[in-house]
PDB file of C-alpha atoms in Angstrom:
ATOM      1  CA  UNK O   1    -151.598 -34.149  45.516  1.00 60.00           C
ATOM      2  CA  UNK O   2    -150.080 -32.073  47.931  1.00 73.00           C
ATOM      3  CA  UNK O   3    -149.037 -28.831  46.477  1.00 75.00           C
ATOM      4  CA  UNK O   4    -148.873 -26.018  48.228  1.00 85.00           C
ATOM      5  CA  UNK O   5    -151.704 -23.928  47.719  1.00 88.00           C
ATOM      6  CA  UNK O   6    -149.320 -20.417  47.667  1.00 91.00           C
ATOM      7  CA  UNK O   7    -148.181 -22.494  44.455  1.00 83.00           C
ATOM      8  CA  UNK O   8    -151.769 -23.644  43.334  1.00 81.00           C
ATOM      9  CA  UNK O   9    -152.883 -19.868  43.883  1.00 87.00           C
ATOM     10  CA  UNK O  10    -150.331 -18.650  41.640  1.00 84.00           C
ATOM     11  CA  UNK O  11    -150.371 -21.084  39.148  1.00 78.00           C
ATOM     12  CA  UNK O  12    -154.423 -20.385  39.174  1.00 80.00           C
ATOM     13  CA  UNK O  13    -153.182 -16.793  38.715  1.00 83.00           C
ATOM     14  CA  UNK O  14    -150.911 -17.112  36.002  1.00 78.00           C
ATOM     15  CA  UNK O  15    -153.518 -19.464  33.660  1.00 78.00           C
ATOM     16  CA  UNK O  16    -156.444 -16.605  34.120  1.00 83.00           C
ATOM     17  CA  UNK O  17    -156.929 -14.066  31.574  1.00 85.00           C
ATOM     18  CA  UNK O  18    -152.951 -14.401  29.574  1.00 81.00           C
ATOM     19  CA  UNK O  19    -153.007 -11.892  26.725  1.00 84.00           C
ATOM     20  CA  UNK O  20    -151.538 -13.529  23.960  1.00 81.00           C
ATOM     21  CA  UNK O  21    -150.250 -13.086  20.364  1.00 83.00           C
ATOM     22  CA  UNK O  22    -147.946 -13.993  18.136  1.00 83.00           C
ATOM     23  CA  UNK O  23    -144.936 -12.004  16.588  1.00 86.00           C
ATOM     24  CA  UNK O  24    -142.943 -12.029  13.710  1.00 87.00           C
ATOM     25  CA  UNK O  25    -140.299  -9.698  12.977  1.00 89.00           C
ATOM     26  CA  UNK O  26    -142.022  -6.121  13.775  1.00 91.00           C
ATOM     27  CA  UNK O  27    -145.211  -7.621  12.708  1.00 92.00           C
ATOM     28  CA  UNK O  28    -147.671  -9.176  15.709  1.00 91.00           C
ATOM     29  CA  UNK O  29    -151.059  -9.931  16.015  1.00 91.00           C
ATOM     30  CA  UNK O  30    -153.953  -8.860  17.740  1.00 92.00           C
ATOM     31  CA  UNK O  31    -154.206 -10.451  21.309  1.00 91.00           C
ATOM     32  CA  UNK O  32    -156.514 -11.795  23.131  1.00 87.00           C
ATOM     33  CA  UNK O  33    -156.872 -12.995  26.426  1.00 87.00           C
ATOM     34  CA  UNK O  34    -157.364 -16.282  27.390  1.00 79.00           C
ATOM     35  CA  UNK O  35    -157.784 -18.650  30.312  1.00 72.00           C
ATOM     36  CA  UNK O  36    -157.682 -21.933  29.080  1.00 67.00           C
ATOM     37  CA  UNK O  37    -155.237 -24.736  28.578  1.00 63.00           C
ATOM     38  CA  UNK O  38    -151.493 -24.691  29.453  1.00 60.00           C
ATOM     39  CA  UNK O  39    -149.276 -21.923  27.439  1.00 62.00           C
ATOM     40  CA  UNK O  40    -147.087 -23.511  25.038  1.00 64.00           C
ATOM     41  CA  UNK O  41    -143.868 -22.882  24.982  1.00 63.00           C
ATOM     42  CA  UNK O  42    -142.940 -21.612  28.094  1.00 66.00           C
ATOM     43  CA  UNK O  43    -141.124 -23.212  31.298  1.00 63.00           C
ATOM     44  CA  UNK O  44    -143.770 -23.763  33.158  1.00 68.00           C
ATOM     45  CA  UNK O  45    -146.176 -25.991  30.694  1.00 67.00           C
ATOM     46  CA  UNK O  46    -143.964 -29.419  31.639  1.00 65.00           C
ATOM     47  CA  UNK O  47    -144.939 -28.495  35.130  1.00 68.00           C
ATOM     48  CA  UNK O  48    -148.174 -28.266  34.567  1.00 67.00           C
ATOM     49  CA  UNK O  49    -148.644 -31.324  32.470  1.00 65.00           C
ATOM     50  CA  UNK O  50    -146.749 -33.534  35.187  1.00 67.00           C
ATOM     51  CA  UNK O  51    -149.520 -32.217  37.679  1.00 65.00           C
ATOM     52  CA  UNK O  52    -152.388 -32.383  35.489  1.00 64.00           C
ATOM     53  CA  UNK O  53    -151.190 -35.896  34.520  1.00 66.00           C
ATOM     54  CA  UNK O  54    -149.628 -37.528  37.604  1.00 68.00           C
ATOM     55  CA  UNK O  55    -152.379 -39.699  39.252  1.00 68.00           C
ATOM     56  CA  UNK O  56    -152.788 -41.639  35.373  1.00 72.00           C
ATOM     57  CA  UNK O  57    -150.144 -44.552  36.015  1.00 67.00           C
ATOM     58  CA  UNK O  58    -150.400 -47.815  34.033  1.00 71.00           C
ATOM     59  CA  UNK O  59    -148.979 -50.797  35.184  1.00 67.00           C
ATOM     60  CA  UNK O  60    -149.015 -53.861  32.741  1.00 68.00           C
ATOM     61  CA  UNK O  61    -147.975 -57.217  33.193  1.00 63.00           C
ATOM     62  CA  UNK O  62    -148.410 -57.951  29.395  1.00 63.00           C
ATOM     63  CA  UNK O  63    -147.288 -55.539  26.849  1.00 78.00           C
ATOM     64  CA  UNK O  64    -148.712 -51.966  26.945  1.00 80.00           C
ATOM     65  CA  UNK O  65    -146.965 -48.743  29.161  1.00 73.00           C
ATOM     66  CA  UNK O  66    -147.724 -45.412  28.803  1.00 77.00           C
ATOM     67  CA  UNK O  67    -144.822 -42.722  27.744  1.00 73.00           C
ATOM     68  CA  UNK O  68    -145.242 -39.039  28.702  1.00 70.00           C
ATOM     69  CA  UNK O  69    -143.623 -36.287  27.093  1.00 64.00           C
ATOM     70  CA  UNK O  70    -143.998 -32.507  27.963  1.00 56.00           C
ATOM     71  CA  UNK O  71    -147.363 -32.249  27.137  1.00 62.00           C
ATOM     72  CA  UNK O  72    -147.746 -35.234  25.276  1.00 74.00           C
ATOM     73  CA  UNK O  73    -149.132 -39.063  26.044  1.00 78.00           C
ATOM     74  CA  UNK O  74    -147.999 -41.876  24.011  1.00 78.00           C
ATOM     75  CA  UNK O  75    -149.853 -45.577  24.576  1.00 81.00           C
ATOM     76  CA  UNK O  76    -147.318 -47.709  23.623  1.00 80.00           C
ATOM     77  CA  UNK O  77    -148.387 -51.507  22.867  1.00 82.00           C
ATOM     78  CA  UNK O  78    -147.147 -54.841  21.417  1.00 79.00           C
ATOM     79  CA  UNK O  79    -150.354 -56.845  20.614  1.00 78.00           C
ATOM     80  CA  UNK O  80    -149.733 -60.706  19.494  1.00 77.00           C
ATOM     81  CA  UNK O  81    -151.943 -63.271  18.025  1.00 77.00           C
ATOM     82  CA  UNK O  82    -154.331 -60.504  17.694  1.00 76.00           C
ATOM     83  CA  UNK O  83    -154.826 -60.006  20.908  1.00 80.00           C
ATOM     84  CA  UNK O  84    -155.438 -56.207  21.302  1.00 83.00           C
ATOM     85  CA  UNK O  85    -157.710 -56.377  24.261  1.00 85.00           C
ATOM     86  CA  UNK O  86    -155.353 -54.669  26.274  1.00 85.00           C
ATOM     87  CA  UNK O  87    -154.154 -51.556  24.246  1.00 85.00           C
ATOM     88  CA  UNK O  88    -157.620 -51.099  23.659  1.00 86.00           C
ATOM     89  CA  UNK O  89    -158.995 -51.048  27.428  1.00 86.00           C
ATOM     90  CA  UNK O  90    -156.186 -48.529  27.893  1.00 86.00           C
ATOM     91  CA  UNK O  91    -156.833 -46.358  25.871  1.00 87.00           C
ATOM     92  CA  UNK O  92    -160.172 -46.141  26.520  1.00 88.00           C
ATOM     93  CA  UNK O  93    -159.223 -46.128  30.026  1.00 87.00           C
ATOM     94  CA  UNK O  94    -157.213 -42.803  29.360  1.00 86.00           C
ATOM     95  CA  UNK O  95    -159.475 -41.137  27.549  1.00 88.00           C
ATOM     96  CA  UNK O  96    -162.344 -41.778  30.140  1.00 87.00           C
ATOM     97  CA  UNK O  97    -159.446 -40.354  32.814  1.00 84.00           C
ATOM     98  CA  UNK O  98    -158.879 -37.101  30.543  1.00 82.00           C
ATOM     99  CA  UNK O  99    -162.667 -36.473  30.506  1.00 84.00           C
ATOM    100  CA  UNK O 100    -163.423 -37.094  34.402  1.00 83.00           C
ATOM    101  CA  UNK O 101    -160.379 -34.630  34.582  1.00 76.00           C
ATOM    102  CA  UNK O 102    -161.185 -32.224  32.625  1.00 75.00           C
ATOM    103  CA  UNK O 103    -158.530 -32.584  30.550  1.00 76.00           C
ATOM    104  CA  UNK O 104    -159.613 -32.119  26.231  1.00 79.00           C
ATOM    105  CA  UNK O 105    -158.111 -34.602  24.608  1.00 81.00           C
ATOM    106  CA  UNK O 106    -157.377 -33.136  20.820  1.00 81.00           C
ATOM    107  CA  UNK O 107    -158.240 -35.994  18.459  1.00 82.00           C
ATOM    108  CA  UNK O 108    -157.781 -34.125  15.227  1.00 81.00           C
ATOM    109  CA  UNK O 109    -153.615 -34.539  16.285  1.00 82.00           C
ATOM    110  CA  UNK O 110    -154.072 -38.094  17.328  1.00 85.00           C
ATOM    111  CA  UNK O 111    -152.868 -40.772  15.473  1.00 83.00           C
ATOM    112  CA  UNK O 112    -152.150 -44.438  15.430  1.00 84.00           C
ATOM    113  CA  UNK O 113    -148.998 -45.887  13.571  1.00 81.00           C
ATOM    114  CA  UNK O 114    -149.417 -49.913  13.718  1.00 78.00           C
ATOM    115  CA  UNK O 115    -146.137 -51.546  12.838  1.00 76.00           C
ATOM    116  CA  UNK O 116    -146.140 -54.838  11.850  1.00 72.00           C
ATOM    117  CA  UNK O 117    -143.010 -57.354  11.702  1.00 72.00           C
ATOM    118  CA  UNK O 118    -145.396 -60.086  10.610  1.00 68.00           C
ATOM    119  CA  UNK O 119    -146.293 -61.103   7.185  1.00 68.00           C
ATOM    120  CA  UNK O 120    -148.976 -59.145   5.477  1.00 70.00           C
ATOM    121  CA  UNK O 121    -152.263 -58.379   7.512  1.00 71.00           C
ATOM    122  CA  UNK O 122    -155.350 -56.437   7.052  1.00 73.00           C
ATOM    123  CA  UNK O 123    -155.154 -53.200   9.093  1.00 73.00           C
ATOM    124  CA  UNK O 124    -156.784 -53.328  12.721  1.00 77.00           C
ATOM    125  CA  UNK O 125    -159.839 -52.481  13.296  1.00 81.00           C
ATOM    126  CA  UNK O 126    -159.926 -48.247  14.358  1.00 83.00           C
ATOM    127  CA  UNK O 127    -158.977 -46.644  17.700  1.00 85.00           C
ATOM    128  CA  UNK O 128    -162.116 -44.627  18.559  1.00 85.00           C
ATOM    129  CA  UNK O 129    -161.788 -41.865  20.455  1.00 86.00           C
ATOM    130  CA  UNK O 130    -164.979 -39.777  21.822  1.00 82.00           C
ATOM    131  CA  UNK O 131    -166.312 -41.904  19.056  1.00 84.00           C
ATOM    132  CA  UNK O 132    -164.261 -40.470  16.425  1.00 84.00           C
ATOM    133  CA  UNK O 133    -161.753 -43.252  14.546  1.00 86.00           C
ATOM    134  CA  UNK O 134    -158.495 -42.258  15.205  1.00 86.00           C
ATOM    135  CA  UNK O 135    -155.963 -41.661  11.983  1.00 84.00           C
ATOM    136  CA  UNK O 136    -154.025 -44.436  11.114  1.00 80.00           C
ATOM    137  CA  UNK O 137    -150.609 -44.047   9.544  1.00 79.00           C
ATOM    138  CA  UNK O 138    -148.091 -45.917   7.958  1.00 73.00           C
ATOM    139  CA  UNK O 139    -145.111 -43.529   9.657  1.00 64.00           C
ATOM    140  CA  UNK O 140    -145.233 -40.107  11.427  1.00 58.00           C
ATOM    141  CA  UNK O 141    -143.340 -36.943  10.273  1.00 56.00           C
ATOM    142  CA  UNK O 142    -141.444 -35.387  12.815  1.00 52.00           C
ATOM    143  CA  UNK O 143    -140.935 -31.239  12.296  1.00 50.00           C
ATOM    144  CA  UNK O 144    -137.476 -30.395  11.854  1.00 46.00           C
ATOM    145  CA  UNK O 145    -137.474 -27.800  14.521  1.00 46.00           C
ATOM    146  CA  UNK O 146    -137.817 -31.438  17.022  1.00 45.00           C
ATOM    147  CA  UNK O 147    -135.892 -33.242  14.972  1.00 43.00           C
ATOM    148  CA  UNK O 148    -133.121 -31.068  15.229  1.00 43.00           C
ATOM    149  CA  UNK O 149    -132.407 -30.478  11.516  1.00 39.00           C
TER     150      UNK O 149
END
């Protein structure tokens, strides 16, 4: 990808063994050490989710796109007459790219909100993901702390 391996070296550094805990008030936690997964919360996790994340680009002539947030992915698609072919194939296709990149995708958060401006239709068929169906919901709850209340 072309970063500069100074960079890669520290960024290698900084991920291996972070103590962490949590604090509230004068009160914190035990910590422990970990070197796994991006911190959350700090500066440099966007960072590190553009690299991780960078070579997964979708291009659709039809109706599906990927949105990325900081470390979030949303598939985004519009399926008509049923046709879902598409949406589906992608997000397989994203999931297969997490898991040859060692990225863990965390389906117990996933969900699927299916909005439909058409009359009154059975509920698609499930999402799967690592053979799990994904959670289908009528809307999603934002927290206030992102919502800005």
């Amino acid at each position: 990808m072309g970063v500069d391996p100074q960079l890669m070296d520290w960024i290698s550094d900084y991920l291996t063994g972070r103590p962490q805990y949590v604090g509230l008030k004068d009160i914190k936690s035990d910590t422990v050490v970990s070197s796994t997964g991006a911190p959350q919360g700090t500066v440099l996790a966007p960072l590190l989710f553009t690299l991780y994340t960078s070579d997964f680009f979708y291009n659709s002539e039809l109706s599906c796109h990927i949105q990325k947030y900081a470390d979030d992915t949303a598939i985004v698609g519009c399926i008509r007459e049923d046709r879902e072919e598409e949406y589906r194939r992608l997000v397989g296709d994203f999931a297969a790219w997490c898991h040859t990149n060692h990225l863990q995708l965390n389906t117990s958060k996933t969900k699927e909100l299916v909005i439909d401006f058409g009359r009154s239709r059975p509920r698609p068929r499930p999402v799967l993901l690592e053979g799990a169906e994904v959670e289908a919901v009528d809307f999603l709850q934002i927290p206030r702390a992102v919502a800005g209340q």
